[in-house]
mmCIF file of C-alpha atoms and ligand atoms in Angstrom:
data_model
loop_
_atom_site.group_PDB
_atom_site.id
_atom_site.type_symbol
_atom_site.label_atom_id
_atom_site.label_comp_id
_atom_site.label_asym_id
_atom_site.label_seq_id
_atom_site.Cartn_x
_atom_site.Cartn_y
_atom_site.Cartn_z
ATOM 1 C CA UNK A 1 0.000 0.000 0.000
ATOM 2 C CA UNK A 2 1.157 3.544 -0.708
ATOM 3 C CA UNK A 3 2.340 5.299 2.430
ATOM 4 C CA UNK A 4 3.799 8.786 2.872
ATOM 5 C CA UNK A 5 6.653 8.492 5.352
ATOM 6 C CA UNK A 6 8.511 11.395 6.939
ATOM 7 C CA UNK A 7 12.098 10.183 6.635
ATOM 8 C CA UNK A 8 13.863 13.447 7.563
ATOM 9 C CA UNK A 9 12.548 16.874 8.510
ATOM 10 C CA UNK A 10 10.912 18.394 5.387
ATOM 11 C CA UNK A 11 11.342 15.135 3.466
ATOM 12 C CA UNK A 12 8.573 12.661 2.716
ATOM 13 C CA UNK A 13 9.158 9.418 0.869
ATOM 14 C CA UNK A 14 6.284 7.572 -0.814
ATOM 15 C CA UNK A 15 6.870 3.972 0.179
ATOM 16 C CA UNK A 16 5.138 0.759 -0.758
ATOM 17 C CA UNK A 17 4.387 -0.986 2.538
ATOM 18 C CA UNK A 18 2.571 -4.197 3.347
ATOM 19 C CA UNK A 19 -1.158 -3.890 3.960
ATOM 20 C CA UNK A 20 -1.821 -4.462 7.692
ATOM 21 C CA UNK A 21 -3.807 -7.470 8.864
ATOM 22 C CA UNK A 22 -6.504 -6.567 11.388
ATOM 23 C CA UNK A 23 -6.366 -8.289 14.778
ATOM 24 C CA UNK A 24 -9.517 -9.912 16.226
ATOM 25 C CA UNK A 25 -10.761 -6.607 17.730
ATOM 26 C CA UNK A 26 -9.705 -4.378 14.810
ATOM 27 C CA UNK A 27 -11.100 -3.055 11.571
ATOM 28 C CA UNK A 28 -9.063 -2.556 8.424
ATOM 29 C CA UNK A 29 -9.926 0.866 7.026
ATOM 30 C CA UNK A 30 -9.231 2.146 3.504
ATOM 31 C CA UNK A 31 -8.305 5.708 4.372
ATOM 32 C CA UNK A 32 -10.090 8.360 2.310
ATOM 33 C CA UNK A 33 -9.327 11.753 3.882
ATOM 34 C CA UNK A 34 -6.728 12.997 6.338
ATOM 35 C CA UNK A 35 -6.396 16.527 7.697
ATOM 36 C CA UNK A 36 -3.020 18.228 8.043
ATOM 37 C CA UNK A 37 -2.733 19.412 11.643
ATOM 38 C CA UNK A 38 -0.338 22.018 13.015
ATOM 39 C CA UNK A 39 1.446 19.236 14.905
ATOM 40 C CA UNK A 40 2.052 17.334 11.629
ATOM 41 C CA UNK A 41 3.537 20.517 10.176
ATOM 42 C CA UNK A 42 5.711 20.949 13.267
ATOM 43 C CA UNK A 43 7.104 17.393 12.954
ATOM 44 C CA UNK A 44 7.618 18.005 9.218
ATOM 45 C CA UNK A 45 9.520 21.248 9.806
ATOM 46 C CA UNK A 46 11.443 20.508 13.002
ATOM 47 C CA UNK A 47 11.392 16.714 13.454
ATOM 48 C CA UNK A 48 10.175 17.102 17.031
ATOM 49 C CA UNK A 49 7.603 18.631 19.350
ATOM 50 C CA UNK A 50 9.141 19.124 22.790
ATOM 51 C CA UNK A 51 10.175 15.719 24.112
ATOM 52 C CA UNK A 52 8.545 13.857 21.200
ATOM 53 C CA UNK A 53 11.365 13.372 18.708
ATOM 54 C CA UNK A 54 11.071 11.685 15.308
ATOM 55 C CA UNK A 55 13.937 9.191 15.617
ATOM 56 C CA UNK A 56 12.646 6.624 13.103
ATOM 57 C CA UNK A 57 10.750 7.275 9.859
ATOM 58 C CA UNK A 58 7.214 8.279 10.863
ATOM 59 C CA UNK A 59 3.847 8.247 9.114
ATOM 60 C CA UNK A 60 2.087 11.524 9.946
ATOM 61 C CA UNK A 61 -1.655 12.316 9.964
ATOM 62 C CA UNK A 62 -4.073 11.761 12.832
ATOM 63 C CA UNK A 63 -7.263 13.412 11.534
ATOM 64 C CA UNK A 64 -8.616 10.567 9.432
ATOM 65 C CA UNK A 65 -11.672 8.779 8.104
ATOM 66 C CA UNK A 66 -12.292 6.069 5.535
ATOM 67 C CA UNK A 67 -14.181 2.931 4.662
ATOM 68 C CA UNK A 68 -14.080 -0.375 6.503
ATOM 69 C CA UNK A 69 -12.848 -3.150 4.182
ATOM 70 C CA UNK A 70 -12.312 -5.986 6.656
ATOM 71 C CA UNK A 71 -13.300 -6.703 10.257
ATOM 72 C CA UNK A 72 -11.562 -8.828 12.903
ATOM 73 C CA UNK A 73 -13.343 -11.969 14.115
ATOM 74 C CA UNK A 74 -14.577 -10.414 17.401
ATOM 75 C CA UNK A 75 -15.835 -7.163 15.902
ATOM 76 C CA UNK A 76 -19.548 -6.509 16.077
ATOM 77 C CA UNK A 77 -21.395 -3.407 14.937
ATOM 78 C CA UNK A 78 -19.171 -2.578 11.979
ATOM 79 C CA UNK A 79 -18.948 -4.282 8.613
ATOM 80 C CA UNK A 80 -17.193 -3.795 5.276
ATOM 81 C CA UNK A 81 -18.617 -0.787 3.469
ATOM 82 C CA UNK A 82 -19.256 1.250 6.639
ATOM 83 C CA UNK A 83 -17.592 4.654 6.653
ATOM 84 C CA UNK A 84 -15.833 5.539 9.892
ATOM 85 C CA UNK A 85 -13.946 8.344 11.626
ATOM 86 C CA UNK A 86 -10.874 7.103 13.485
ATOM 87 C CA UNK A 87 -10.219 8.481 16.958
ATOM 88 C CA UNK A 88 -6.407 8.626 16.942
ATOM 89 C CA UNK A 89 -5.543 8.018 20.601
ATOM 90 C CA UNK A 90 -5.996 4.468 21.882
ATOM 91 C CA UNK A 91 -5.558 4.049 25.645
ATOM 92 C CA UNK A 92 -4.837 0.939 27.727
ATOM 93 C CA UNK A 93 -8.487 0.712 28.920
ATOM 94 C CA UNK A 94 -7.300 -0.670 32.305
ATOM 95 C CA UNK A 95 -5.570 2.100 34.284
ATOM 96 C CA UNK A 96 -7.224 4.393 36.831
ATOM 97 C CA UNK A 97 -7.628 7.184 34.247
ATOM 98 C CA UNK A 98 -9.259 4.870 31.747
ATOM 99 C CA UNK A 99 -11.599 3.543 34.417
ATOM 100 C CA UNK A 100 -12.593 7.098 35.387
ATOM 101 C CA UNK A 101 -13.502 7.784 31.749
ATOM 102 C CA UNK A 102 -10.646 10.272 31.297
ATOM 103 C CA UNK A 103 -8.902 7.880 28.939
ATOM 104 C CA UNK A 104 -7.109 10.716 27.125
ATOM 105 C CA UNK A 105 -4.954 11.012 30.251
ATOM 106 C CA UNK A 106 -3.919 7.332 30.111
ATOM 107 C CA UNK A 107 -0.116 7.215 30.452
ATOM 108 C CA UNK A 108 0.037 4.407 27.904
ATOM 109 C CA UNK A 109 -2.076 6.060 25.203
ATOM 110 C CA UNK A 110 -0.837 5.355 21.688
ATOM 111 C CA UNK A 111 -1.601 8.407 19.586
ATOM 112 C CA UNK A 112 -1.330 8.338 15.791
ATOM 113 C CA UNK A 113 1.534 10.321 14.277
ATOM 114 C CA UNK A 114 3.173 10.902 17.654
ATOM 115 C CA UNK A 115 6.568 9.156 17.764
ATOM 116 C CA UNK A 116 6.902 6.203 17.710
ATOM 117 C CA UNK A 117 3.305 5.582 16.532
ATOM 118 C CA UNK A 118 2.469 5.840 12.856
ATOM 119 C CA UNK A 119 -0.453 7.868 11.554
ATOM 120 C CA UNK A 120 -2.843 7.700 8.631
ATOM 121 C CA UNK A 121 -1.120 9.050 5.498
ATOM 122 C CA UNK A 122 -1.458 5.555 4.066
ATOM 123 C CA UNK A 123 -3.931 3.599 1.972
ATOM 124 C CA UNK A 124 -4.939 1.357 4.871
ATOM 125 C CA UNK A 125 -4.894 1.516 8.643
ATOM 126 C CA UNK A 126 -5.826 -1.305 10.997
ATOM 127 C CA UNK A 127 -7.475 0.237 14.054
ATOM 128 C CA UNK A 128 -9.334 -0.952 17.184
ATOM 129 C CA UNK A 129 -13.013 -1.112 16.277
ATOM 130 C CA UNK A 130 -14.052 0.699 19.473
ATOM 131 C CA UNK A 131 -12.107 3.759 18.294
ATOM 132 C CA UNK A 132 -13.723 3.706 14.828
ATOM 133 C CA UNK A 133 -17.047 5.599 14.739
ATOM 134 C CA UNK A 134 -19.573 4.914 12.020
ATOM 135 C CA UNK A 135 -20.525 7.988 10.005
ATOM 136 C CA UNK A 136 -24.146 8.529 9.011
ATOM 137 C CA UNK A 137 -24.819 8.806 5.258
ATOM 138 C CA UNK A 138 -25.019 12.606 5.428
ATOM 139 C CA UNK A 139 -21.543 13.022 6.961
ATOM 140 C CA UNK A 140 -18.641 12.901 4.494
ATOM 141 C CA UNK A 141 -15.243 11.361 5.218
ATOM 142 C CA UNK A 142 -13.735 14.881 5.083
ATOM 143 C CA UNK A 143 -16.090 15.796 7.918
ATOM 144 C CA UNK A 144 -15.316 12.508 9.646
ATOM 145 C CA UNK A 145 -11.597 13.304 9.576
ATOM 146 C CA UNK A 146 -12.261 16.762 11.016
ATOM 147 C CA UNK A 147 -14.109 15.262 13.991
ATOM 148 C CA UNK A 148 -10.604 15.311 15.451
ATOM 149 C CA UNK A 149 -10.010 19.082 15.713
ATOM 150 C CA UNK A 150 -13.725 19.499 16.440
ATOM 151 C CA UNK A 151 -13.210 17.145 19.375
ATOM 152 C CA UNK A 152 -10.460 19.412 20.707
ATOM 153 C CA UNK A 153 -12.975 22.266 20.567
ATOM 154 C CA UNK A 154 -15.764 20.258 22.224
ATOM 155 C CA UNK A 155 -13.444 19.158 25.011
ATOM 156 C CA UNK A 156 -12.324 22.757 25.590
ATOM 157 C CA UNK A 157 -15.956 23.902 25.838
ATOM 158 C CA UNK A 158 -16.640 21.091 28.296
ATOM 159 C CA UNK A 159 -13.554 21.968 30.344
ATOM 160 C CA UNK A 160 -14.850 25.539 30.515
ATOM 161 C CA UNK A 161 -18.337 24.384 31.541
ATOM 162 C CA UNK A 162 -19.705 26.660 28.848
ATOM 163 C CA UNK A 163 -23.427 27.097 29.439
ATOM 164 C CA UNK A 164 -26.523 28.719 28.021
ATOM 165 C CA UNK A 165 -26.192 32.460 27.639
ATOM 166 C CA UNK A 166 -22.456 32.571 28.277
ATOM 167 C CA UNK A 167 -20.077 35.034 26.697
ATOM 168 C CA UNK A 168 -17.006 33.166 25.472
ATOM 169 C CA UNK A 169 -13.773 34.739 24.306
ATOM 170 C CA UNK A 170 -11.529 32.547 22.154
ATOM 171 C CA UNK A 171 -7.970 33.713 21.527
ATOM 172 C CA UNK A 172 -6.522 32.547 18.189
ATOM 173 C CA UNK A 173 -8.626 31.966 15.063
ATOM 174 C CA UNK A 174 -6.852 28.925 13.624
ATOM 175 C CA UNK A 175 -8.806 25.673 13.175
ATOM 176 C CA UNK A 176 -8.738 24.909 16.898
ATOM 177 C CA UNK A 177 -9.905 28.391 17.905
ATOM 178 C CA UNK A 178 -12.651 28.450 15.275
ATOM 179 C CA UNK A 179 -13.917 25.023 16.285
ATOM 180 C CA UNK A 180 -13.672 25.847 19.997
ATOM 181 C CA UNK A 181 -15.768 28.943 19.254
ATOM 182 C CA UNK A 182 -18.356 26.879 17.393
ATOM 183 C CA UNK A 183 -18.389 24.155 20.046
ATOM 184 C CA UNK A 184 -18.965 26.877 22.648
ATOM 185 C CA UNK A 185 -21.858 28.226 20.587
ATOM 186 C CA UNK A 186 -23.287 24.706 20.327
ATOM 187 C CA UNK A 187 -22.980 24.375 24.122
ATOM 188 C CA UNK A 188 -25.198 27.439 24.548
ATOM 189 C CA UNK A 189 -22.885 30.463 24.396
ATOM 190 C CA UNK A 190 -24.870 33.385 22.998
ATOM 191 C CA UNK A 191 -21.905 35.722 22.555
ATOM 192 C CA UNK A 192 -18.657 34.541 21.022
ATOM 193 C CA UNK A 193 -15.641 36.816 20.595
ATOM 194 C CA UNK A 194 -12.393 35.809 18.919
ATOM 195 C CA UNK A 195 -8.942 37.352 18.590
ATOM 196 C CA UNK A 196 -6.113 36.960 16.103
ATOM 197 C CA UNK A 197 -3.333 39.032 14.563
ATOM 198 C CA UNK A 198 -3.981 38.025 10.926
ATOM 199 C CA UNK A 199 -6.766 40.136 9.349
ATOM 200 C CA UNK A 200 -7.801 37.351 6.931
ATOM 201 C CA UNK A 201 -8.316 34.945 9.833
ATOM 202 C CA UNK A 202 -10.505 37.504 11.608
ATOM 203 C CA UNK A 203 -12.523 38.179 8.474
ATOM 204 C CA UNK A 204 -13.061 34.438 8.042
ATOM 205 C CA UNK A 205 -14.177 34.117 11.678
ATOM 206 C CA UNK A 206 -16.635 36.977 11.102
ATOM 207 C CA UNK A 207 -18.019 35.203 8.039
ATOM 208 C CA UNK A 208 -18.503 32.106 10.171
ATOM 209 C CA UNK A 209 -20.605 34.069 12.619
ATOM 210 C CA UNK A 210 -18.560 35.214 15.614
ATOM 211 C CA UNK A 211 -20.096 38.245 17.274
ATOM 212 C CA UNK A 212 -16.853 40.184 17.534
ATOM 213 C CA UNK A 213 -13.475 39.534 15.885
ATOM 214 C CA UNK A 214 -10.702 41.507 17.565
ATOM 215 C CA UNK A 215 -7.364 42.254 15.893
ATOM 216 C CA UNK A 216 -5.146 42.063 18.923
ATOM 217 C CA UNK A 217 -2.236 43.627 17.032
ATOM 218 C CA UNK A 218 -4.235 46.868 16.882
ATOM 219 C CA UNK A 219 -6.679 46.753 19.798
ATOM 220 C CA UNK A 220 -6.276 46.365 23.552
ATOM 221 C CA UNK A 221 -7.986 43.116 24.604
ATOM 222 C CA UNK A 222 -9.322 44.327 27.940
ATOM 223 C CA UNK A 223 -10.806 47.466 26.402
ATOM 224 C CA UNK A 224 -12.462 45.493 23.594
ATOM 225 C CA UNK A 225 -13.937 42.869 25.932
ATOM 226 C CA UNK A 226 -15.047 45.470 28.481
ATOM 227 C CA UNK A 227 -16.756 47.412 25.721
ATOM 228 C CA UNK A 228 -18.656 44.301 24.594
ATOM 229 C CA UNK A 229 -19.546 43.081 28.092
ATOM 230 C CA UNK A 230 -20.219 46.433 29.802
ATOM 231 C CA UNK A 231 -17.075 46.066 31.862
ATOM 232 C CA UNK A 232 -17.894 42.585 33.182
ATOM 233 C CA UNK A 233 -15.579 40.374 31.101
ATOM 234 C CA UNK A 234 -16.123 37.011 29.405
ATOM 235 C CA UNK A 235 -17.556 34.089 31.368
ATOM 236 C CA UNK A 236 -15.086 31.746 29.722
ATOM 237 C CA UNK A 237 -11.844 32.416 27.861
ATOM 238 C CA UNK A 238 -10.478 29.622 25.662
ATOM 239 C CA UNK A 239 -6.832 30.237 24.758
ATOM 240 C CA UNK A 240 -6.214 28.616 21.365
ATOM 241 C CA UNK A 241 -3.205 30.440 19.927
ATOM 242 C CA UNK A 242 -0.340 29.134 22.038
ATOM 243 C CA UNK A 243 1.206 32.631 21.894
ATOM 244 C CA UNK A 244 2.731 33.622 25.222
ATOM 245 C CA UNK A 245 1.304 37.165 25.077
ATOM 246 C CA UNK A 246 -2.133 35.740 24.474
ATOM 247 C CA UNK A 247 -1.876 33.233 27.336
ATOM 248 C CA UNK A 248 -0.912 36.060 29.679
ATOM 249 C CA UNK A 249 -3.758 38.243 28.466
ATOM 250 C CA UNK A 250 -6.453 35.642 29.203
ATOM 251 C CA UNK A 251 -6.756 37.171 32.679
ATOM 252 C CA UNK A 252 -7.566 40.549 31.087
ATOM 253 C CA UNK A 253 -10.519 39.069 29.211
ATOM 254 C CA UNK A 254 -12.161 36.858 31.828
ATOM 255 C CA UNK A 255 -14.759 38.107 34.313
ATOM 256 C CA UNK A 256 -14.373 37.788 38.091
ATOM 257 C CA UNK A 257 -15.350 34.216 38.948
ATOM 258 C CA UNK A 258 -14.907 33.120 35.331
ATOM 259 C CA UNK A 259 -12.932 30.302 33.741
ATOM 260 C CA UNK A 260 -9.806 30.245 31.584
ATOM 261 C CA UNK A 261 -9.209 27.136 29.485
ATOM 262 C CA UNK A 262 -5.671 26.715 28.162
ATOM 263 C CA UNK A 263 -5.578 24.734 24.900
ATOM 264 C CA UNK A 264 -2.805 26.396 22.877
ATOM 265 C CA UNK A 265 0.639 24.904 23.410
ATOM 266 C CA UNK A 266 3.235 27.547 24.096
ATOM 267 C CA UNK A 267 6.812 27.142 22.863
ATOM 268 C CA UNK A 268 7.823 27.950 26.446
ATOM 269 C CA UNK A 269 6.735 25.598 29.238
ATOM 270 C CA UNK A 270 6.699 28.431 31.775
ATOM 271 C CA UNK A 271 4.479 31.417 31.067
ATOM 272 C CA UNK A 272 4.016 33.969 33.880
ATOM 273 C CA UNK A 273 0.400 34.341 35.028
ATOM 274 C CA UNK A 274 -0.565 36.849 37.718
ATOM 275 C CA UNK A 275 -1.595 34.455 40.504
ATOM 276 C CA UNK A 276 -2.795 37.283 42.738
ATOM 277 C CA UNK A 277 -5.202 38.166 39.962
ATOM 278 C CA UNK A 278 -6.284 34.496 39.789
ATOM 279 C CA UNK A 279 -6.874 34.350 43.561
ATOM 280 C CA UNK A 280 -8.420 37.763 44.052
ATOM 281 C CA UNK A 281 -10.833 37.262 41.171
ATOM 282 C CA UNK A 282 -11.452 33.540 41.786
ATOM 283 C CA UNK A 283 -10.518 32.543 38.267
ATOM 284 C CA UNK A 284 -10.623 28.821 37.455
ATOM 285 C CA UNK A 285 -7.674 27.997 35.188
ATOM 286 C CA UNK A 286 -8.130 24.660 33.414
ATOM 287 C CA UNK A 287 -5.796 22.789 31.098
ATOM 288 C CA UNK A 288 -7.428 21.060 28.144
ATOM 289 C CA UNK A 289 -5.560 18.192 26.521
ATOM 290 C CA UNK A 290 -6.947 16.372 23.503
ATOM 291 C CA UNK A 291 -10.375 14.897 24.374
ATOM 292 C CA UNK A 292 -12.320 11.886 25.561
ATOM 293 C CA UNK A 293 -15.835 10.768 24.686
ATOM 294 C CA UNK A 294 -16.267 13.504 22.085
ATOM 295 C CA UNK A 295 -16.513 11.661 18.760
ATOM 296 C CA UNK A 296 -20.215 10.775 19.076
ATOM 297 C CA UNK A 297 -21.009 14.423 19.908
ATOM 298 C CA UNK A 298 -18.818 15.659 17.034
ATOM 299 C CA UNK A 299 -20.597 13.377 14.565
ATOM 300 C CA UNK A 300 -24.007 14.514 15.847
ATOM 301 C CA UNK A 301 -23.046 18.184 15.477
ATOM 302 C CA UNK A 302 -22.022 17.494 11.882
ATOM 303 C CA UNK A 303 -25.053 15.355 11.043
ATOM 304 C CA UNK A 304 -27.333 18.089 12.415
ATOM 305 C CA UNK A 305 -25.465 20.829 10.485
ATOM 306 C CA UNK A 306 -24.700 22.661 13.720
ATOM 307 C CA UNK A 307 -21.015 22.974 12.824
ATOM 308 C CA UNK A 308 -19.584 23.252 9.306
ATOM 309 C CA UNK A 309 -16.090 21.777 9.177
ATOM 310 C CA UNK A 310 -15.907 21.435 5.383
ATOM 311 C CA UNK A 311 -15.927 25.227 5.160
ATOM 312 C CA UNK A 312 -12.538 25.278 6.908
ATOM 313 C CA UNK A 313 -10.863 23.311 4.114
ATOM 314 C CA UNK A 314 -8.679 25.465 1.852
ATOM 315 C CA UNK A 315 -7.379 22.667 -0.373
ATOM 316 C CA UNK A 316 -7.353 18.913 -0.883
ATOM 317 C CA UNK A 317 -4.247 17.253 -2.328
ATOM 318 C CA UNK A 318 -3.543 13.674 -3.355
ATOM 319 C CA UNK A 319 -1.144 11.594 -1.250
ATOM 320 C CA UNK A 320 1.448 11.815 -4.044
ATOM 321 C CA UNK A 321 1.575 15.624 -3.543
ATOM 322 C CA UNK A 322 2.131 15.457 0.204
ATOM 323 C CA UNK A 323 5.296 17.644 0.115
ATOM 324 C CA UNK A 324 3.521 20.406 -1.756
ATOM 325 C CA UNK A 325 0.499 20.085 0.536
ATOM 326 C CA UNK A 326 2.669 20.609 3.626
ATOM 327 C CA UNK A 327 4.329 23.666 2.083
ATOM 328 C CA UNK A 328 0.890 25.122 1.350
ATOM 329 C CA UNK A 329 -0.354 24.260 4.839
ATOM 330 C CA UNK A 330 2.359 26.535 6.261
ATOM 331 C CA UNK A 331 0.970 29.653 4.552
ATOM 332 C CA UNK A 332 -0.316 32.012 7.283
ATOM 333 C CA UNK A 333 -3.817 32.427 5.848
ATOM 334 C CA UNK A 334 -4.466 28.702 5.327
ATOM 335 C CA UNK A 335 -6.859 27.178 7.861
ATOM 336 C CA UNK A 336 -6.986 23.501 6.852
ATOM 337 C CA UNK A 337 -5.310 21.429 4.154
ATOM 338 C CA UNK A 338 -6.398 17.849 3.536
ATOM 339 C CA UNK A 339 -4.864 14.814 1.884
ATOM 340 C CA UNK A 340 -7.226 12.697 -0.235
ATOM 341 C CA UNK A 341 -5.605 9.297 -0.010
ATOM 342 C CA UNK A 342 -7.766 7.618 -2.652
ATOM 343 C CA UNK A 343 -6.993 10.345 -5.250
ATOM 344 C CA UNK A 344 -3.284 9.462 -5.380
HETATM 345 N N1 NAD B 401 -4.345 21.050 23.997
HETATM 346 C C1 NAD B 401 -4.606 20.291 22.948
HETATM 347 O O1 NAD B 401 -5.117 19.180 23.068
HETATM 348 C C2 NAD B 401 -4.310 20.787 21.582
HETATM 349 C C3 NAD B 401 -4.780 20.097 20.455
HETATM 350 C C4 NAD B 401 -4.533 20.621 19.189
HETATM 351 C C5 NAD B 401 -3.825 21.807 19.063
HETATM 352 N N2 NAD B 401 -3.351 22.414 20.191
HETATM 353 C C6 NAD B 401 -2.645 23.694 20.118
HETATM 354 O O2 NAD B 401 -3.627 24.698 19.944
HETATM 355 C C7 NAD B 401 -3.067 25.823 19.268
HETATM 356 C C8 NAD B 401 -3.928 26.162 18.077
HETATM 357 O O3 NAD B 401 -3.894 25.152 17.104
HETATM 358 P P1 NAD B 401 -4.204 25.520 15.581
HETATM 359 O O4 NAD B 401 -4.034 24.282 14.811
HETATM 360 O O5 NAD B 401 -5.478 26.277 15.475
HETATM 361 O O6 NAD B 401 -2.974 26.495 15.310
HETATM 362 P P2 NAD B 401 -2.787 27.661 14.250
HETATM 363 O O7 NAD B 401 -1.361 28.028 14.288
HETATM 364 O O8 NAD B 401 -3.416 27.297 12.952
HETATM 365 O O9 NAD B 401 -3.665 28.866 14.857
HETATM 366 C C9 NAD B 401 -3.187 29.730 15.842
HETATM 367 C C10 NAD B 401 -3.763 31.113 15.556
HETATM 368 O O10 NAD B 401 -3.349 31.996 16.591
HETATM 369 C C11 NAD B 401 -3.046 33.244 15.994
HETATM 370 N N3 NAD B 401 -2.203 34.018 16.903
HETATM 371 C C12 NAD B 401 -0.857 34.087 16.997
HETATM 372 N N4 NAD B 401 -0.496 34.946 17.971
HETATM 373 C C13 NAD B 401 -1.647 35.400 18.518
HETATM 374 C C14 NAD B 401 -1.940 36.306 19.576
HETATM 375 N N5 NAD B 401 -0.969 36.922 20.267
HETATM 376 N N6 NAD B 401 -3.237 36.540 19.876
HETATM 377 C C15 NAD B 401 -4.232 35.922 19.194
HETATM 378 N N7 NAD B 401 -4.008 35.066 18.179
HETATM 379 C C16 NAD B 401 -2.728 34.824 17.843
HETATM 380 C C17 NAD B 401 -2.403 32.866 14.665
HETATM 381 O O11 NAD B 401 -2.428 33.934 13.736
HETATM 382 C C18 NAD B 401 -3.279 31.691 14.233
HETATM 383 O O12 NAD B 401 -4.386 32.114 13.467
HETATM 384 C C19 NAD B 401 -1.637 25.405 18.934
HETATM 385 O O13 NAD B 401 -0.785 25.898 19.941
HETATM 386 C C20 NAD B 401 -1.683 23.892 18.988
HETATM 387 O O14 NAD B 401 -0.429 23.345 19.276
HETATM 388 C C21 NAD B 401 -3.593 21.956 21.430
HETATM 389 C C1 LIG B 402 -4.902 16.437 19.875
HETATM 390 C C2 LIG B 402 -4.147 16.559 18.606
HETATM 391 O O1 LIG B 402 -4.873 17.298 17.684
HETATM 392 C C3 LIG B 402 -2.819 17.179 18.821
HETATM 393 N N1 LIG B 402 -2.238 17.594 17.595
HETATM 394 C C4 LIG B 402 -1.915 16.178 19.553
HETATM 395 O O2 LIG B 402 -1.055 15.589 18.965
HETATM 396 O O3 LIG B 402 -2.061 16.007 20.706
#
């Protein structure tokens, strides 16, 4: 099977690899669509993300969906011909975190395209059937693949306990910020504000329906949020840029007694936050890492046309053009590039 393998930073090789054989609990999936995530681009450019270092050739891509072509002998509920979205992180299912339902925190999770685990830029992937979610007829495999970043957004909204009537400020209008904003809206937020420093990103966010798009390169965040909220501040701030200045400014946007959810991954592990501000104003600061139990909700949001993920897609490239696709994905105005594996 054709497989795009990152052999060196900025160098993919199209290899012919053996088609995997599904184990008794697995499904063999003919991959159709795979999103290019910022983390894929980071591995492509730098060969590492923090402590995760690409030491052996690695197959990237963890936002994927396709068609089941074979099922293991113990698999029930899925059959050849079903279209599925693949949840990329498979936990041990036995540890205390798994048993509490927070399986994304499992220390033994194997996450696609995170060294040393291969991802989905390949014609076939064998995957545990309980992490393959059937897509209804109205949900495309492009949408199925983008259940992954949508899941990050849903989890962030859940971590922020976003509720009916809330005002939510999202910082950073990349795919994660946009989908966090739309997940917040779906959770009941009636006012959604977003920031960025790239005018095209802000214009796009406006077109997708945010109530206020703030260019933080030109406008003071606190002033803009105060103006919108009559000096109260946002109930929930979701930080989705990873920029240090933005992480620090979350406390300027949140109301007293509100919640800050940190999603964006800073290049620096330590970012100063004013803890006296946190204490005095009783701010809840929550980390948000990947997701658990979100795929069914993501699929429902797509099936019900509550969230439009296809509108985020700037281009779709065949697997054979993976190098070019990654170069395009790095352009600052691009939101989402996709690889169409079956078009190769
Ligand atoms: N915690 C998790 O589970 C998780 C999952 C996926 C991604 N992430 C992280 O979330 C962040 C967003 O991911 P993405 O794919 O949307 O990235 P992205 O780079 O496409 O988007 C980030 C956006 O932030 C904007 N930005 C930069 N500086 C800013 C500032 N000072 N204020 C406001 N906006 C600013 C950029 O212009 C860009 O539009 C990244 O840091 C990524 O690593 C975290
Ligand atoms: C969650 C996922 O989108 C992220 N890129 C990760 O590797 O954790």
